[in-house]
mmCIF file of C-alpha atoms and ligand atoms in Angstrom:
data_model
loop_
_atom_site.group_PDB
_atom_site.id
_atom_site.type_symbol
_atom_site.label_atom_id
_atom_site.label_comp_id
_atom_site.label_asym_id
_atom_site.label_seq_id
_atom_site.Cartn_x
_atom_site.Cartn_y
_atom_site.Cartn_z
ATOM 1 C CA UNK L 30 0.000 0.000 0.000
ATOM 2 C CA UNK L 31 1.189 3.166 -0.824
ATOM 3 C CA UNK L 32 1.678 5.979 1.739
ATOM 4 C CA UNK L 33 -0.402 8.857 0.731
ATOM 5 C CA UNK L 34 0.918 12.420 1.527
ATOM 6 C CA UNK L 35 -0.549 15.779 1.353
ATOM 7 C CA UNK L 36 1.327 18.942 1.110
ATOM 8 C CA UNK L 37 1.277 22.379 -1.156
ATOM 9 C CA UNK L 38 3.668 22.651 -3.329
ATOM 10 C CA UNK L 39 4.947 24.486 -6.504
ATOM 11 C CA UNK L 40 5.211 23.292 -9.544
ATOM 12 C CA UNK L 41 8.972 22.918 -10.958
ATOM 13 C CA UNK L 42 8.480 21.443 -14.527
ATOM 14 C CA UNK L 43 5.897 18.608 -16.549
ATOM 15 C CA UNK L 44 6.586 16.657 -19.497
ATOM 16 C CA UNK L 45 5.242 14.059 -21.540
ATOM 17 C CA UNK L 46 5.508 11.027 -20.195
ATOM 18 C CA UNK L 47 4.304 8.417 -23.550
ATOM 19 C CA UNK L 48 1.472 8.584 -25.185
ATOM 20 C CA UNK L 49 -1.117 9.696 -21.905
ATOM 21 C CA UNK L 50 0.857 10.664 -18.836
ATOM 22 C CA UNK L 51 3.323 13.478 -18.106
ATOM 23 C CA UNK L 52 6.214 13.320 -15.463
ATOM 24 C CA UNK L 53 6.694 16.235 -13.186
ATOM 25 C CA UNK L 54 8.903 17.411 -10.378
ATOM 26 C CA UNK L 55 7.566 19.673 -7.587
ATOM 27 C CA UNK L 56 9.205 21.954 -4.976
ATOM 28 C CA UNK L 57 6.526 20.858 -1.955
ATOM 29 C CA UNK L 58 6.276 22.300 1.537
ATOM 30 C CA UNK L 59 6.583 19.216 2.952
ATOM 31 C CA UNK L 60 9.189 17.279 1.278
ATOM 32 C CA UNK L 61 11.167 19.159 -0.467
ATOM 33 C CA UNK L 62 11.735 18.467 -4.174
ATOM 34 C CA UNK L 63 9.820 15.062 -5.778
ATOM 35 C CA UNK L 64 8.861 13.147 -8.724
ATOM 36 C CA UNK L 65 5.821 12.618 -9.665
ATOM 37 C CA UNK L 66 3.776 10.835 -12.305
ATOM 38 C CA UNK L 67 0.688 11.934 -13.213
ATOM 39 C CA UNK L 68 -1.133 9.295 -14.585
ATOM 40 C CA UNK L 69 -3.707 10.598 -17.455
ATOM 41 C CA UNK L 70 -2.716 14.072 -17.426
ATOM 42 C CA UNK L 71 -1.639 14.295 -21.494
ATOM 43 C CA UNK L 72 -5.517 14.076 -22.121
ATOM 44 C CA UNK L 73 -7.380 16.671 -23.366
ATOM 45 C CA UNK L 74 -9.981 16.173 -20.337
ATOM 46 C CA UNK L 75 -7.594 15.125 -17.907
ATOM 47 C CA UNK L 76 -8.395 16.130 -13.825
ATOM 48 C CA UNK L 77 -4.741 18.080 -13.472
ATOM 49 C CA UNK L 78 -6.371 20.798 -16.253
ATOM 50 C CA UNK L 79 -3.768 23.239 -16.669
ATOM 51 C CA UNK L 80 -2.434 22.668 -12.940
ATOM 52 C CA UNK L 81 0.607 21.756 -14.139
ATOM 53 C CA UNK L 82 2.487 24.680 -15.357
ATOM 54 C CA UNK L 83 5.940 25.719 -13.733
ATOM 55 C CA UNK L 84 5.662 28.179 -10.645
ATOM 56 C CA UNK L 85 1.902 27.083 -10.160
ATOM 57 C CA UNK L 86 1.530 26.831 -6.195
ATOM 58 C CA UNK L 87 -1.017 23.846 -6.184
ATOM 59 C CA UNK L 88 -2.687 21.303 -3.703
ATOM 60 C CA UNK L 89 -1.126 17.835 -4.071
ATOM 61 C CA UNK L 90 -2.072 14.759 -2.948
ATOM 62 C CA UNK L 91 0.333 11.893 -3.543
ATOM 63 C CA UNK L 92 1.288 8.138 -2.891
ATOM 64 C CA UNK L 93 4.566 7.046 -1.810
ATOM 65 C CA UNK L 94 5.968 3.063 -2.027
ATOM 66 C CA UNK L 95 8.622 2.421 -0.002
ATOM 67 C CA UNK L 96 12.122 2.514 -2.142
ATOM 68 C CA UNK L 97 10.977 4.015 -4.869
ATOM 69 C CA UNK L 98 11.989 7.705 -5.675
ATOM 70 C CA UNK L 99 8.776 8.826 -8.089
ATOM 71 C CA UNK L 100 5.614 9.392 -6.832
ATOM 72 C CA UNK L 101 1.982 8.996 -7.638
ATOM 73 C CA UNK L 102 -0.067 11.882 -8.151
ATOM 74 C CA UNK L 103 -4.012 11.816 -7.055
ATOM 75 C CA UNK L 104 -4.767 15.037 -7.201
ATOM 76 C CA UNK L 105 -3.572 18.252 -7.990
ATOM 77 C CA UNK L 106 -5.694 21.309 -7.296
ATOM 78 C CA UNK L 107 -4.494 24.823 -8.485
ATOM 79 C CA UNK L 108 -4.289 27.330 -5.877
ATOM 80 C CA UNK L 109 -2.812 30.184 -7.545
ATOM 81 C CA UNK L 110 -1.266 30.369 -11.124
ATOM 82 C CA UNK L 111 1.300 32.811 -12.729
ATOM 83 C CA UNK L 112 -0.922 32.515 -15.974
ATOM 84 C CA UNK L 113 -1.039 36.154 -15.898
ATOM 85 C CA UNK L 114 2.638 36.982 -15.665
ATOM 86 C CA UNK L 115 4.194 34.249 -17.872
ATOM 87 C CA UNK L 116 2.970 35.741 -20.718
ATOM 88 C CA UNK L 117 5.751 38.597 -21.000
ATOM 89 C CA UNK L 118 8.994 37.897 -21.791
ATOM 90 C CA UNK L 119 10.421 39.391 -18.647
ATOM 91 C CA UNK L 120 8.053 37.466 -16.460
ATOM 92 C CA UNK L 121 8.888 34.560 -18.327
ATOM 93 C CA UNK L 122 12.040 34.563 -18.258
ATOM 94 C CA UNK L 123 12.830 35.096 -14.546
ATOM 95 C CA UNK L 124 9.864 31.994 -14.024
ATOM 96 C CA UNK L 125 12.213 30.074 -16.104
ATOM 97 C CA UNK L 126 15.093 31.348 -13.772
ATOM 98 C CA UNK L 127 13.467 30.946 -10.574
ATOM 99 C CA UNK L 128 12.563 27.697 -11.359
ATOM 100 C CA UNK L 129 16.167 26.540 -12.568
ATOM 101 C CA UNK L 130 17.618 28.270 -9.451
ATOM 102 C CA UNK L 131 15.254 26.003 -6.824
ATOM 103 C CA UNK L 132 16.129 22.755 -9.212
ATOM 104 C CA UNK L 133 20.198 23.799 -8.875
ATOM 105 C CA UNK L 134 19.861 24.558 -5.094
ATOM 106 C CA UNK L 135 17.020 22.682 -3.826
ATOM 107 C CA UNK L 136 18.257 18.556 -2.945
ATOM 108 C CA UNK L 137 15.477 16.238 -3.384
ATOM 109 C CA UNK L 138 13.050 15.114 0.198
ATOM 110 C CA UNK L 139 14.401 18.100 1.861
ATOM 111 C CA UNK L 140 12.095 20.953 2.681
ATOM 112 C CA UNK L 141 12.727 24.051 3.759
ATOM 113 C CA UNK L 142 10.012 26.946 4.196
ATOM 114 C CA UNK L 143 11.956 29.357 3.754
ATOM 115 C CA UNK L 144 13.158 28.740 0.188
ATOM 116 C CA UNK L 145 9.088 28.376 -0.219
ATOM 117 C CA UNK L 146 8.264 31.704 1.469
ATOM 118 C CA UNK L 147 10.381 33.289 -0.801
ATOM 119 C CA UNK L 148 9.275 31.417 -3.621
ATOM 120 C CA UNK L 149 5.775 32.536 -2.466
ATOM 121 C CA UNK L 150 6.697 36.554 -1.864
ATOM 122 C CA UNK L 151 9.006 36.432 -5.249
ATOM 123 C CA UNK L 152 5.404 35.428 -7.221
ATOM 124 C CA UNK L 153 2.896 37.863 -5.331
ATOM 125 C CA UNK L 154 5.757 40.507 -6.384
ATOM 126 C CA UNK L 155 6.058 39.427 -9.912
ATOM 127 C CA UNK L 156 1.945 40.178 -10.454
ATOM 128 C CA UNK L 157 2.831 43.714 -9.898
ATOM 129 C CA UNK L 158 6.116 44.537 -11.917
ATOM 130 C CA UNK L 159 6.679 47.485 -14.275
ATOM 131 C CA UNK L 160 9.699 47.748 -16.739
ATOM 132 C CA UNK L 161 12.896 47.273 -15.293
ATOM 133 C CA UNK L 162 12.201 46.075 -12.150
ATOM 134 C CA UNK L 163 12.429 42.489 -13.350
ATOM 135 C CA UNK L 164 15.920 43.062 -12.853
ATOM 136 C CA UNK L 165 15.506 43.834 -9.471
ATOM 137 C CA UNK L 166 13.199 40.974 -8.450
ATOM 138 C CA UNK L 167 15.617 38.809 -9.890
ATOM 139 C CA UNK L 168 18.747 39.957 -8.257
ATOM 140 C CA UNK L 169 16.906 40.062 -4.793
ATOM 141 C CA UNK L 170 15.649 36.558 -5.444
ATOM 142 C CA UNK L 171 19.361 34.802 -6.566
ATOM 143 C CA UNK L 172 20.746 36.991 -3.506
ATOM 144 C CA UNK L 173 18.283 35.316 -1.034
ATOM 145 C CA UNK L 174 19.013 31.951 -2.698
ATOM 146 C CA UNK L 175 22.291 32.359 -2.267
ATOM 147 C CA UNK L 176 21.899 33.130 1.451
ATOM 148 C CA UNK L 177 19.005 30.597 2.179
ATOM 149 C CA UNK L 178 21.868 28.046 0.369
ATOM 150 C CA UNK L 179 24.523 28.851 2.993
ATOM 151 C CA UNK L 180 26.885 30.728 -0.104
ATOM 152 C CA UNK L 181 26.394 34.760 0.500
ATOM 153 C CA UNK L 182 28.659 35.453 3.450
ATOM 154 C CA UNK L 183 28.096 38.285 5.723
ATOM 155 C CA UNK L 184 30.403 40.804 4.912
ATOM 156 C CA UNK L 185 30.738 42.856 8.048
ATOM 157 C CA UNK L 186 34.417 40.808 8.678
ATOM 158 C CA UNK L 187 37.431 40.162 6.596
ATOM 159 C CA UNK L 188 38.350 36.364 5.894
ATOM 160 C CA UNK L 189 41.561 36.814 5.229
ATOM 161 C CA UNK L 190 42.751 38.994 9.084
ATOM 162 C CA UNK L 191 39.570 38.140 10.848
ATOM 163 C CA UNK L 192 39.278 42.270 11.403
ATOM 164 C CA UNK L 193 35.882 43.928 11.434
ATOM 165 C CA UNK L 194 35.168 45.914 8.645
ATOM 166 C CA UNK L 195 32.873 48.986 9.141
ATOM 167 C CA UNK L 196 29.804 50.158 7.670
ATOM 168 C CA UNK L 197 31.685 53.010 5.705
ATOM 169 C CA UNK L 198 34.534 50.755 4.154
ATOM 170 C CA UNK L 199 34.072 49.133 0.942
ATOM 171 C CA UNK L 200 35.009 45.746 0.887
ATOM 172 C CA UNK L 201 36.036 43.383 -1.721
ATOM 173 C CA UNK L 202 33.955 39.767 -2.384
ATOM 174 C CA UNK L 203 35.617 37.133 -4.490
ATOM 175 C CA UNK L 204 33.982 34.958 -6.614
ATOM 176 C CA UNK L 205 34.718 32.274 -3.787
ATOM 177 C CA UNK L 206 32.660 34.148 -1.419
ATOM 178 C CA UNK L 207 35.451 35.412 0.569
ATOM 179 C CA UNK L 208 34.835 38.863 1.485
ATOM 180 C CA UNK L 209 38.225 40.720 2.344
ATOM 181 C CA UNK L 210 39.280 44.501 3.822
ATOM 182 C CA UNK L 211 40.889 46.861 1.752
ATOM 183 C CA UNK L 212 44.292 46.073 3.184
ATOM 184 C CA UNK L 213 43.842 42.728 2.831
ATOM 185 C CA UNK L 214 42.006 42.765 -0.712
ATOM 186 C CA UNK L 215 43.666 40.285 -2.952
ATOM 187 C CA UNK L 216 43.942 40.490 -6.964
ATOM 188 C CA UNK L 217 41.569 37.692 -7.856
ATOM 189 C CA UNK L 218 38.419 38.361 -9.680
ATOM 190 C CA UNK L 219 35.210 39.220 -8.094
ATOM 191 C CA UNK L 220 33.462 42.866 -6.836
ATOM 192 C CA UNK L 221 34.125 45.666 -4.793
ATOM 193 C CA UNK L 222 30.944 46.153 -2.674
ATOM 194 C CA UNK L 223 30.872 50.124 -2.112
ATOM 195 C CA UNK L 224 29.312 51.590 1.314
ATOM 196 C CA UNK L 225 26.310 52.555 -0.926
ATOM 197 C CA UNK L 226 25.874 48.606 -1.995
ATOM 198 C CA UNK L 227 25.956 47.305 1.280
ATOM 199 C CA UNK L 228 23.674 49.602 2.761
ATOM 200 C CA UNK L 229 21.281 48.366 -0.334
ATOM 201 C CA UNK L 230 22.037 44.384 0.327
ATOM 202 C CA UNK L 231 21.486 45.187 4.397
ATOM 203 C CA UNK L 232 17.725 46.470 2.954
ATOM 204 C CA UNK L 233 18.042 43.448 0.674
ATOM 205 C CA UNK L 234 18.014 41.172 3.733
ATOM 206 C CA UNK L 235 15.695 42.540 5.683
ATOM 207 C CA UNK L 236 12.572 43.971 2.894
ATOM 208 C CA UNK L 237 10.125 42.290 1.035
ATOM 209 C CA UNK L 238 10.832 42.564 -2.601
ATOM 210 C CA UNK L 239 8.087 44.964 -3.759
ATOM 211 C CA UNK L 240 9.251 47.138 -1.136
ATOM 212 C CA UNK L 241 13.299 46.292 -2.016
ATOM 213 C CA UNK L 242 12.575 47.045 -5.713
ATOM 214 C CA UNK L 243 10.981 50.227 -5.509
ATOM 215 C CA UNK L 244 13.858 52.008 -3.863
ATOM 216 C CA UNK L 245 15.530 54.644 -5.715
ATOM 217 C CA UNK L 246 19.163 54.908 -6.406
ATOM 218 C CA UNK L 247 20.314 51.486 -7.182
ATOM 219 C CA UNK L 248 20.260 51.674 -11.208
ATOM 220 C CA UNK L 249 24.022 52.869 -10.322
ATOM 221 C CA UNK L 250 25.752 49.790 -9.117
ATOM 222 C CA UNK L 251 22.781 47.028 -10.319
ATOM 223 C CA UNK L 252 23.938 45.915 -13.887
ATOM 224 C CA UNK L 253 27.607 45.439 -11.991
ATOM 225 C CA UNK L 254 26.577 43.400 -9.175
ATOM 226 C CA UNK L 255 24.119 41.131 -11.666
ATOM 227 C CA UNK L 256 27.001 40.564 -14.288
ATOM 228 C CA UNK L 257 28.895 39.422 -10.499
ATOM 229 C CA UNK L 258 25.764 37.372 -9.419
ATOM 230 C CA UNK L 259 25.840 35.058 -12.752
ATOM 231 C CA UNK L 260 29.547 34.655 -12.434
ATOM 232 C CA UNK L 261 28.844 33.888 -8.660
ATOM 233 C CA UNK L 262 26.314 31.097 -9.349
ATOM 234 C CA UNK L 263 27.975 29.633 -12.022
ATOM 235 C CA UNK L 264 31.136 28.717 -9.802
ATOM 236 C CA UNK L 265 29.122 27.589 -6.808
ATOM 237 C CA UNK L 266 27.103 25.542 -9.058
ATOM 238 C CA UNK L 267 30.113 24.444 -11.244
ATOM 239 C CA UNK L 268 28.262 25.118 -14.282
ATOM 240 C CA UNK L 269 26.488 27.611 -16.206
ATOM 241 C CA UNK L 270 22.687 28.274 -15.911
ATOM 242 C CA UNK L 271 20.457 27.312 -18.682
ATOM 243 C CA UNK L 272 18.483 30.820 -18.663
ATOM 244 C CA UNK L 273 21.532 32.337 -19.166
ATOM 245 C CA UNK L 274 22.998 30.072 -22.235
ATOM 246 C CA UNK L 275 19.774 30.957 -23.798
ATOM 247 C CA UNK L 276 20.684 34.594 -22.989
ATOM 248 C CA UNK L 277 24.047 33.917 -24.821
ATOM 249 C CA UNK L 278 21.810 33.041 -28.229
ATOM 250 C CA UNK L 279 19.138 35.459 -28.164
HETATM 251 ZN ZN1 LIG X 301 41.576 42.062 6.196
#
């Protein structure tokens, strides 16, 4: 007998699966990341509707078997969709990100409500965005991932002499996450995060995005710190991120 489970849970991707079922994996409250089957869903009338497209936060109910890694699916019922957003290329693409980013960071069966709160805030802020600030939803969502993921260091001390370094120094992050003093500041590669930046990641940290995005000022040192952040993933990940290879084409 299977062990049925319960949880909410966002949808991470779906794809055929032969001729009648699709295969998905979800980000769930509960569990963390899992694979699912959903048996019937490729039919025109099938029960999952259109419940199944990425970022959807949905109702699952599923059945487990004991040593096996994919799941049943029951039921899936849609609580909220991003069908409004999706449909510009900005929203699009950072969907596409966002999703990538909780696939690259996220290990299967473990949750963690935070990554899902943010998940959750990232969304309710991407209903309301105008122009540019895609940019800025984005960077404050990889910097949170980064920090949720145990990679962005506080930067209020110097790794290399252990000394504290003030609120009006800059101070100098590798692409190792090592953030240095300006004595100390070596000649590898990575960014040198002004006073002005860190009093913008400190709001970062503590803000929820609509409020983060809409400050003024920041147009300055963003497109820097972004061209840092990819550079930044890419090494802790070991690889480069499919959203931006596809950048690379278009
Ligand atoms: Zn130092």
């Amino acid at each position: 007998m299977p062990r049925w489970i319960e949880s909410k849970a966002f949808v991470l991707h779906s794809r055929p699966l032969g001729e009648r079922d699709k295969l998905c994996s979800f980000f769930t409250h509960r569990e963390g990341k899992i694979r699912a089957v959903a048996k019937g869903a490729r039919r025109l009338q099938s029960r999952f509707g259109a419940s199944l497209e990425p970022l959807s936060e949905v109702h699952l109910w599923y059945g487990e078997r004991e040593g096996r890694e994919l799941v049943t699916l029951r039921q899936c019922e849609l609580i909220e969709s991003i069908f409004d957003v999706g449909g510009t290329p900005e929203g699009e693409e950072l969907i596409h990100h966002m999703v990538e980013l909780v696939d690259e960071f996220c290990p299967p069966h473990q949750p963690n409500d935070k990554v899902y709160r943010l998940l959750r805030a990232a969304l309710s802020c991407l209903r309301t965005l105008r122009g540019r600030q895609a940019e800025l939803l984005r960077l404050y969502f990889d910097v949170w991932m980064l920090r949720l993921s145990g990679f962005f260091p506080s930067v209020d001390r110097c790794a290399e002499c252990g000394g504290r370094i003030s609120r009006e120094e800059p101070v100098f992050l590798g692409l190792e996450g090592r953030p240095e003093c300006a004595a100390c500041q070596s000649a590898g590669r990575g960014i040198i995060l002004s006073p002005l930046m860190r009093r913008d990641l400190r709001a970062l940290l503590s803000e929820p995005p609509e409020r983060w995005i809409a400050r003024t000022g920041m147009e300055i040192w963003v497109s820097q710190f972004m061209s840092f952040l990819r550079r930044f993933i890419s090494v802790v990940l070991e690889k480069e991120l499919n959203t931006e290879r596809f950048r690379g084409f278009s």
